[in-house]
Coordinates of C-alpha atoms in Angstrom, one line a residue:
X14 CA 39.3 9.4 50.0
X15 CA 37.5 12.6 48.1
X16 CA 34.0 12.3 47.6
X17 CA 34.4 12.1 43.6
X18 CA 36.7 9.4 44.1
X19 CA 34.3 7.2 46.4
X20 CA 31.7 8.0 44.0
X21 CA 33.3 6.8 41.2
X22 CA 34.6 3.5 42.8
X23 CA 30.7 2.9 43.3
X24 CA 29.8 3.0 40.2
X25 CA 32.6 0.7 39.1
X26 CA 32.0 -1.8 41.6
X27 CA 28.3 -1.5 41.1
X28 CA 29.5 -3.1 37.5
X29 CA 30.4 -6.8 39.1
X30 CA 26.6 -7.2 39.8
X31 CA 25.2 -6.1 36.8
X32 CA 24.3 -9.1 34.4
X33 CA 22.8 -7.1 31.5
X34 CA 18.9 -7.1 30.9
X35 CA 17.1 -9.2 33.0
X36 CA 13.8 -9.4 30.6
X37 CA 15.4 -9.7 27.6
X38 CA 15.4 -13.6 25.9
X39 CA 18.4 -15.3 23.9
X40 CA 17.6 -15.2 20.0
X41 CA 18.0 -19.2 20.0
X42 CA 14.6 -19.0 22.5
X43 CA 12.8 -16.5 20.2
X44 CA 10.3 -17.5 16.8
X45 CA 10.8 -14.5 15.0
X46 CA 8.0 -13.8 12.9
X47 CA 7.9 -11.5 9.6
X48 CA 4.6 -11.9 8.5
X49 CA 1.2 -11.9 10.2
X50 CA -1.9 -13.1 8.9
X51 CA -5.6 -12.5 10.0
X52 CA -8.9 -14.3 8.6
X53 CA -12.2 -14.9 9.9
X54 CA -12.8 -18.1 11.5
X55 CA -16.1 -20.3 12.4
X56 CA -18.2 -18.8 15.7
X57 CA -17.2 -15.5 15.2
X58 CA -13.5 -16.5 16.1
X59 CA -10.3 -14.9 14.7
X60 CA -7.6 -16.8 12.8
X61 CA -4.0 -15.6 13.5
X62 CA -1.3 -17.0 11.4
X63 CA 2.6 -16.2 11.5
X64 CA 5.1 -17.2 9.1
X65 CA 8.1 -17.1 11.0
X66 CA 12.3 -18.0 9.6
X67 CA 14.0 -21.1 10.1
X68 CA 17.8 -19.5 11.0
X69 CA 19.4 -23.0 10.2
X70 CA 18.3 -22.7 6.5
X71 CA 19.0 -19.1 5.9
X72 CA 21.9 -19.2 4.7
X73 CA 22.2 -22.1 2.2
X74 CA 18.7 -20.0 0.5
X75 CA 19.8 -16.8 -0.2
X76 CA 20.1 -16.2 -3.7
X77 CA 17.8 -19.2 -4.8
X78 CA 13.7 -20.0 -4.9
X79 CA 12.8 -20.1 -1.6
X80 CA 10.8 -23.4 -2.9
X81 CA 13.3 -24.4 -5.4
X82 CA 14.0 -28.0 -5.3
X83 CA 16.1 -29.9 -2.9
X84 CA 16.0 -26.6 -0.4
X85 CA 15.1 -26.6 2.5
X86 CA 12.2 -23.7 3.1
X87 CA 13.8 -21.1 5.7
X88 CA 10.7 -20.5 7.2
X89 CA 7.3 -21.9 8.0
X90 CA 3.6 -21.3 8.7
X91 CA 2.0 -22.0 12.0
X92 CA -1.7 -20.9 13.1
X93 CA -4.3 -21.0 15.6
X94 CA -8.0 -19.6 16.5
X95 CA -9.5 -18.0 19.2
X96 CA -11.9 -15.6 20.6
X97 CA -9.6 -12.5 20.0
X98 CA -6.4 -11.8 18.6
X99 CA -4.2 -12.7 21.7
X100 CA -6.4 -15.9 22.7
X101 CA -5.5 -17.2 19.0
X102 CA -1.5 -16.4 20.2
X103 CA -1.8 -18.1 23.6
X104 CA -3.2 -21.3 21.5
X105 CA -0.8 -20.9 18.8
X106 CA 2.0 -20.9 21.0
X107 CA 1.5 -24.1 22.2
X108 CA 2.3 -25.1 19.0
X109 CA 5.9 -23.8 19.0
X110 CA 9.0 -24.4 21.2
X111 CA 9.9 -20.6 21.4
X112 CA 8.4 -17.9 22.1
X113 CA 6.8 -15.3 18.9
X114 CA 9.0 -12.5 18.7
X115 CA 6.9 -9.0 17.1
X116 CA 9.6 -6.7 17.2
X117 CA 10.8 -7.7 13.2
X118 CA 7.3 -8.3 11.6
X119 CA 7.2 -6.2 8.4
X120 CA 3.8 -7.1 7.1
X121 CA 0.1 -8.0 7.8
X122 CA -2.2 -9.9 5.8
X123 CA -5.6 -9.5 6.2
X124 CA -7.8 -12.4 4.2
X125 CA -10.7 -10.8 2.2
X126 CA -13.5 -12.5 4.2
X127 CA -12.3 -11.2 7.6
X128 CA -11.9 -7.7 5.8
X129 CA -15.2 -7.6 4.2
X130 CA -16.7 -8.6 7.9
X131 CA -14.8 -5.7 9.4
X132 CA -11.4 -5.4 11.2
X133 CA -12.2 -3.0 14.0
X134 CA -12.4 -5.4 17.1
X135 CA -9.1 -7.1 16.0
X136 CA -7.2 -4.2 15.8
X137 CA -7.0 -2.8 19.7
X138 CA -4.4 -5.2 20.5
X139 CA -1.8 -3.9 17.4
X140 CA -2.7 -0.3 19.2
X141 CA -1.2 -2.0 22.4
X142 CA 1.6 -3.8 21.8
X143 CA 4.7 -1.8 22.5
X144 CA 6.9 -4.2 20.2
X145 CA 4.7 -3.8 17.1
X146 CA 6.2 -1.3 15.0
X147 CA 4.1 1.6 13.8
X148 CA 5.3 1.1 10.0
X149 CA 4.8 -2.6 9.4
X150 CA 2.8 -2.6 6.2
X151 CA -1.4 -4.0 5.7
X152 CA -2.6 -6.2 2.9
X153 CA -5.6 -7.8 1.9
X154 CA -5.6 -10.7 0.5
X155 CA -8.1 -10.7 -2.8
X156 CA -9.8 -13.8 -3.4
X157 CA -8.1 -15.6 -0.6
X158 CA -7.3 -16.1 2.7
X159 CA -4.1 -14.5 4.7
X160 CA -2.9 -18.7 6.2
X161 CA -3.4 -19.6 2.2
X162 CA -1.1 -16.5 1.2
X163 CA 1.5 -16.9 3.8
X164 CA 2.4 -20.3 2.4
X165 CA 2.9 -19.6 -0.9
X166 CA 6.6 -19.4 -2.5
X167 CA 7.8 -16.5 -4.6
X168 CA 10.8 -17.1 -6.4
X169 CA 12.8 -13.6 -5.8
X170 CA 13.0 -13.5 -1.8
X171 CA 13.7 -16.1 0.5
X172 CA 11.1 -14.9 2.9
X173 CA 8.2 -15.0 0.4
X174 CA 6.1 -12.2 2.8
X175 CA 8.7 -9.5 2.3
X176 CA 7.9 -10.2 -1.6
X177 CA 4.7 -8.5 -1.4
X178 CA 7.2 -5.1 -0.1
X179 CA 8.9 -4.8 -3.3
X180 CA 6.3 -5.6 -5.4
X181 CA 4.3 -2.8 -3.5
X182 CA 7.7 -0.3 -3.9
X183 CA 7.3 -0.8 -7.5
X184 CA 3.6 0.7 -8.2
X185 CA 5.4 3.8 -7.5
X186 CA 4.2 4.3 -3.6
X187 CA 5.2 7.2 -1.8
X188 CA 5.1 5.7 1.1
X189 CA 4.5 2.5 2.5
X190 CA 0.2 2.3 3.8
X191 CA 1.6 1.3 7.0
X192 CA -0.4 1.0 10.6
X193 CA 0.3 4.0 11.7
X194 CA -1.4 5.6 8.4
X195 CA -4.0 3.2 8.7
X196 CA -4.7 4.3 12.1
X197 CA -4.4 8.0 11.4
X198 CA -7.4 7.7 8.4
X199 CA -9.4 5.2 10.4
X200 CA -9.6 7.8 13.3
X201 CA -9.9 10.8 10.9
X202 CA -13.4 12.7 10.8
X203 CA -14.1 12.5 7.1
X204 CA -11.8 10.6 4.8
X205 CA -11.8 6.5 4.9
X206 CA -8.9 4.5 4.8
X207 CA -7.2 2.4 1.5
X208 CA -5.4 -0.9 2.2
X209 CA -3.1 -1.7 -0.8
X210 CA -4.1 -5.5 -2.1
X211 CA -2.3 -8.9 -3.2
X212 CA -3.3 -11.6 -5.3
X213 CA -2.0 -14.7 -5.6
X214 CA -0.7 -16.0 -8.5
X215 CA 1.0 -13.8 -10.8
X216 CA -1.1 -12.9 -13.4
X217 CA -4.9 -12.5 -13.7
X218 CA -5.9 -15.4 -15.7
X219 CA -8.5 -18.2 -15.6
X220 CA -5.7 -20.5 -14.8
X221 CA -4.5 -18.4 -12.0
X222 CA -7.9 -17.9 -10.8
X223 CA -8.0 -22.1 -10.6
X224 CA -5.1 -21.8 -9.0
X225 CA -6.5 -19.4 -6.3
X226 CA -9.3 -22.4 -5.5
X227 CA -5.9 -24.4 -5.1
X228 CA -3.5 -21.8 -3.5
X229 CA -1.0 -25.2 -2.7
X230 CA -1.0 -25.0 -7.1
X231 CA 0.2 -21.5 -7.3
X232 CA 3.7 -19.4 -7.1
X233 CA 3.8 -16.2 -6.5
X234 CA 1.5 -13.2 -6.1
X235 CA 0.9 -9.9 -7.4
X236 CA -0.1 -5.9 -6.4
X237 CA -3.8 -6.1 -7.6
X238 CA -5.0 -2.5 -6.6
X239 CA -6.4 -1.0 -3.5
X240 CA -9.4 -2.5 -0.9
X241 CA -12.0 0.6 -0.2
X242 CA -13.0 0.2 3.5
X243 CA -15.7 2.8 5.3
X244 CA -15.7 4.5 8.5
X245 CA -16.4 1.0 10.1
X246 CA -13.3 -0.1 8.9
X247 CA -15.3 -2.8 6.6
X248 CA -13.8 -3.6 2.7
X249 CA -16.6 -2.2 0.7
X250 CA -15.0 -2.6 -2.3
X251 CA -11.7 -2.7 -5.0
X252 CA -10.4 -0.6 -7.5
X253 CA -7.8 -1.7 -10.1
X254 CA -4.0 -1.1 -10.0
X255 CA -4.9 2.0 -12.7
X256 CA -7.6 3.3 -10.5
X257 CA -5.3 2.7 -7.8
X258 CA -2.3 5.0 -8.9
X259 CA -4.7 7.9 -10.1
X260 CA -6.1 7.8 -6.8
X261 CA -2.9 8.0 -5.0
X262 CA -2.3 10.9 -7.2
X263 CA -5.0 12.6 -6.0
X264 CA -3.9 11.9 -2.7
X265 CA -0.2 13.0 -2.9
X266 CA 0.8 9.4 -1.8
X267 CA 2.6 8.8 -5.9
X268 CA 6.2 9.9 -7.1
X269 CA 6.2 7.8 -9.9
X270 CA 4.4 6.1 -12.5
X271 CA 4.2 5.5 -16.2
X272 CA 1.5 7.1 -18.9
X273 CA 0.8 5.3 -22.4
X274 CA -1.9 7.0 -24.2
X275 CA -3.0 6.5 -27.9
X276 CA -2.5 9.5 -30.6
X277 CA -6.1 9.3 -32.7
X278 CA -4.5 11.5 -35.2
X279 CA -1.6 9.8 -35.6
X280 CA -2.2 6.4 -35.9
X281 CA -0.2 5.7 -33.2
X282 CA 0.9 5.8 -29.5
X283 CA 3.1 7.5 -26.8
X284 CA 4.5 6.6 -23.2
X285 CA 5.9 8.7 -20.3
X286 CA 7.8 8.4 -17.6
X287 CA 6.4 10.7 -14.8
X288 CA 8.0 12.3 -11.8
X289 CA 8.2 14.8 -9.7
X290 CA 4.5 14.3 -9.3
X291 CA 2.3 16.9 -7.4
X292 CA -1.0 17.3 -6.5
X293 CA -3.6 20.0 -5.0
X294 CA -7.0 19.7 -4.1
X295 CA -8.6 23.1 -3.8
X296 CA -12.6 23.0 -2.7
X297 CA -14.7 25.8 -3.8
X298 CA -17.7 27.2 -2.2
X299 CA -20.8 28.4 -4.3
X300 CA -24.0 28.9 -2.2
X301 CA -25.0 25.3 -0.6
X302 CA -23.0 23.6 -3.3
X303 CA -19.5 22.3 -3.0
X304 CA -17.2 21.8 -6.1
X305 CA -13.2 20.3 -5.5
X306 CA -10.5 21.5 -8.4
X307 CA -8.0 19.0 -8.9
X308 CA -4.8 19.9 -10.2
X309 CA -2.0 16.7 -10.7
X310 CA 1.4 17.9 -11.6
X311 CA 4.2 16.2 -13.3
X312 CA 7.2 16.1 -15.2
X313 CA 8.7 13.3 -17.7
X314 CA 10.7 12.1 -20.0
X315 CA 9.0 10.3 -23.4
X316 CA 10.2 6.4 -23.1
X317 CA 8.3 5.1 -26.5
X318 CA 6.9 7.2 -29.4
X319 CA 5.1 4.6 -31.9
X320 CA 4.1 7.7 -34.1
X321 CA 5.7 9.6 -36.9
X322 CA 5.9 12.6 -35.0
X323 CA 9.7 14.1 -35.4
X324 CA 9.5 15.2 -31.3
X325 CA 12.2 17.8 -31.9
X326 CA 9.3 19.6 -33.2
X327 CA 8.2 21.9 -30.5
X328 CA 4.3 21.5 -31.9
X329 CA 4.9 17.8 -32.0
X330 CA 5.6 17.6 -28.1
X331 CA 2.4 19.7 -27.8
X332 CA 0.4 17.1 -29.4
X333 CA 2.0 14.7 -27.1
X334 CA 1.5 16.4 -24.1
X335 CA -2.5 17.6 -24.9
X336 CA -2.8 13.8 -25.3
X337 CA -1.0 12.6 -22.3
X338 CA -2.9 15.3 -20.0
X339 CA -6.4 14.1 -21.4
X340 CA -5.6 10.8 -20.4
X341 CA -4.5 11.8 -16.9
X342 CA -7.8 13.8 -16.5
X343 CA -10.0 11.3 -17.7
X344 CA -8.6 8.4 -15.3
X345 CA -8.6 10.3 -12.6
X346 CA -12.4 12.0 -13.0
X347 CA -13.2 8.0 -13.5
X348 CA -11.5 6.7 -10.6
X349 CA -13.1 9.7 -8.4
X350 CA -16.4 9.5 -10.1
X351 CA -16.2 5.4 -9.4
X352 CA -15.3 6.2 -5.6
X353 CA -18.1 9.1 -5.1
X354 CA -20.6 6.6 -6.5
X355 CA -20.2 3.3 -6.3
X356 CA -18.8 3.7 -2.4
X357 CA -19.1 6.9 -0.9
X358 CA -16.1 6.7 1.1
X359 CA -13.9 9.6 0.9
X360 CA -10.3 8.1 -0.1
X361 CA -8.9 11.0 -1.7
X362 CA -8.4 13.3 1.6
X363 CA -11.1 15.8 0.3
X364 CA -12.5 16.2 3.9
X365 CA -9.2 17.2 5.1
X366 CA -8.4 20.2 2.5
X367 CA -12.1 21.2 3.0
X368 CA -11.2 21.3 7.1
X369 CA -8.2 23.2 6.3
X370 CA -9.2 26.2 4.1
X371 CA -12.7 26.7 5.4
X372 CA -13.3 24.9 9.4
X373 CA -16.9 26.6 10.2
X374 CA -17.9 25.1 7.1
X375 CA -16.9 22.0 7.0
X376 CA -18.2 21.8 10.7
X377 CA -21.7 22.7 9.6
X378 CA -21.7 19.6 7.0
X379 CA -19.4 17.3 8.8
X380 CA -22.5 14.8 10.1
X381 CA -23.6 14.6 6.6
X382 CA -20.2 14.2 5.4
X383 CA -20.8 10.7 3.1
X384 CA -23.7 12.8 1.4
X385 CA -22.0 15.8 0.4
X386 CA -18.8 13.9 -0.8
X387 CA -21.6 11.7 -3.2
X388 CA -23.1 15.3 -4.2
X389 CA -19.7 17.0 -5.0
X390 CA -18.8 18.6 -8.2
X391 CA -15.6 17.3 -9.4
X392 CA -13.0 18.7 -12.1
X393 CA -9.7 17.7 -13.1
X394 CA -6.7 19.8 -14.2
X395 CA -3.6 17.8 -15.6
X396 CA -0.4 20.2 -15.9
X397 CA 1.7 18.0 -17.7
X398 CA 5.4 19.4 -18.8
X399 CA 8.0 17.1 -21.5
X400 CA 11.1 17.8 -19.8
X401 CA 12.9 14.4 -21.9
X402 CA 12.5 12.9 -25.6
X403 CA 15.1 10.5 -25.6
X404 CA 18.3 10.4 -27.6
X405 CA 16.1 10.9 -30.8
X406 CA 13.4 12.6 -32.2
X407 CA 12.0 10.7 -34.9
X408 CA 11.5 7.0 -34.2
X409 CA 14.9 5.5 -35.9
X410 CA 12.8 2.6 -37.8
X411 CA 11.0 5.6 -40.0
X412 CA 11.9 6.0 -43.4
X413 CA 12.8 10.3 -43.8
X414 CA 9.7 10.4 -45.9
X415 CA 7.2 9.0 -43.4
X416 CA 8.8 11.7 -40.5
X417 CA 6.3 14.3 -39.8
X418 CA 8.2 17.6 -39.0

């Protein structure tokens, strides 16, 4: 027999003994989770809660309220405390007849009492664990707790935590604020990380906020803008869902987004939809002083015109435009002015565009980093282009003699 030939009947007999992989577990042992929740709990423990799917009822769900009546919920809510995060799992899991299965959770809750108290300590384990995927998505829960959040229903998705993904999808997101880009701005020298948040309840009203003291009362929840935290990873703060999408602007973390703004002149109102969005932060050096330009960049078409502006008009989709830019400039010179302030915490990347274009300086100031962000001379620059008016100039409802031309 040739060596190839009593090489190759190894290997094949080798195959007999082989019984595939010898640590892996049967998906009838497994709990797989989808959602993970973390709150504060009494003497300094952690609260870990994990809303994991009932396979069984699946498939009579899809396509129906994943609370509707006479269905079955596919999933359900189990939690536990402990010292740390993986003492709270040990205790939880004697809770549950299979073992918690990571490897398909898509989202973290964080409750807003645990997140105002600081997240640091909790988060070495998610650094550790080799089944946690790098892109599973961080909320805070506004008002609430995560355990409170995890159990409410939301009509659209039969897993209500993956609700709180396409709601998310739908602010106009570049990208998802996943762990790994949490991680990357927690460890960063100068800029502070964002943590998208979700309310529950789906509007904002004093019944919702009843509702909230009651989360067993309430269906659904909502995007409800961004948690600020500082350099200790502790929430220092919100800003609205406006706020939210001009900073993300300013960030280059938007490709979307929708701009109404009103028309003094006019009598009226306009709104756009914007993409191709763009952004550059360019910092400028004068003496001891430091001054950022801000230039936001976007093209759209014109989706409502409540004026009597013909917008075949050339000078008429001036107007427009010279209105439409103010407005961008003046939100986004708010929502930086608001952050600079009220916070300090550099959200915007600043640090890192200061880092790149000029590194001995920004080592000489980057101790005192907080300070000269609060100091900073800020102006904003909104280049704004109509690419789209619709399928008609004037608005159709106009009599000929109210058109402007």
């Amino acid at each position: 027999m040739t060596r190839k030939r009593c090489v190759s009947f190894c290997l094949i007999f080798s195959l007999f003994f082989i019984s595939g992989c010898w640590d892996s577990s049967e998906v009838n042992n497994l709990a797989i989770e989808l959602a993970w929740g973390i709150d504060k709990a009494p003497n300094k423990k952690v609260m870990i809660s994990a809303q994991a799917i009932i396979p069984s009822n699946i498939s009579g769900s899809q396509g129906s309220s994943a609370g509707g009546a006479n269905k079955e919920k596919p999933y359900f809510v189990v939690s536990s405390d402990g010292m740390n995060t993986l003492d709270a799992v040990q205790r939880m899991q004697t809770k549950l007849s299979r073992k918690v299965f990571r490897g398909h959770r898509r989202v973290i809750v964080i409750g807003e009492s645990m997140a105002r108290q600081g997240i640091k300590e909790v988060f070495d384990t998610y650094t550790r664990d080799p089944n946690l995927k790098l892109r599973t998505d961080i909320f805070i829960v506004r008002g609430s707790t995560a355990k409170e959040f995890l159990k409410i229903p939301y009509p659209l998705e039969t897993i209500p935590g993956l609700g709180v993904l396409g709601e998310f999808n739908q602010v106009g997101t570049l990208m998802e604020m996943g762990l790994l880009n949490f991680l990357l701005a927690a460890t960063s020298e100068g800029a502070c990380p964002i943590v998208p948040s979700v309310a529950i309840g789906m509007n904002s009203s004093s019944q919702d906020k009843e509702k909230q003291k009651d989360p067993s009362n309430a269906e659904g929840f909502r995007i409800a803008g961004p948690g600020i935290l500082n350099k200790d990873l502790k929430l220092v703060g919100f800003l609205n869902v406006e706020e939210g999408r001009s900073m993300r602007w300013v960030a280059g973390n938007l490709n979307k987004l929708t701009i109404s703004a009103a028309i003094p002149q006019e009598n009226g109102n306009v709104s756009i939809d914007v993409n191709k969005l763009g952004n550059k932060i360019q910092p400028v050096i004068q003496g001891d002083k430091l001054k950022f330009v801000i230039t936001l960049k976007g093209q759209g078409a014109i989706r409502e015109n409540n004026t009597n502006l013909d917008l075949t008009q050339t000078k008429n989709i001036t107007i427009l435009q010279n209105a439409l830019k103010k407005q961008i400039e003046d939100n986004a010179l708010r929502t930086i002015t608001k952050v600079q302030k009220k916070y300090g915490t550099d959200v915007f990347g600043f640090s890192d565009a200061l880092r790149r274009k000029n590194l001995p300086f920004w080592k000489s100031i980057r101790k005192n980093w907080v300070t000269e962000f609060r100091e900073a001379e800020i102006s904003v620059n909104a280049e704004l282009t109509v690419r789209q008016m619709g399928v008609t100039g004037p608005s159709l409802h106009l009599n000929p003699t109210e058109i402007e031309k």
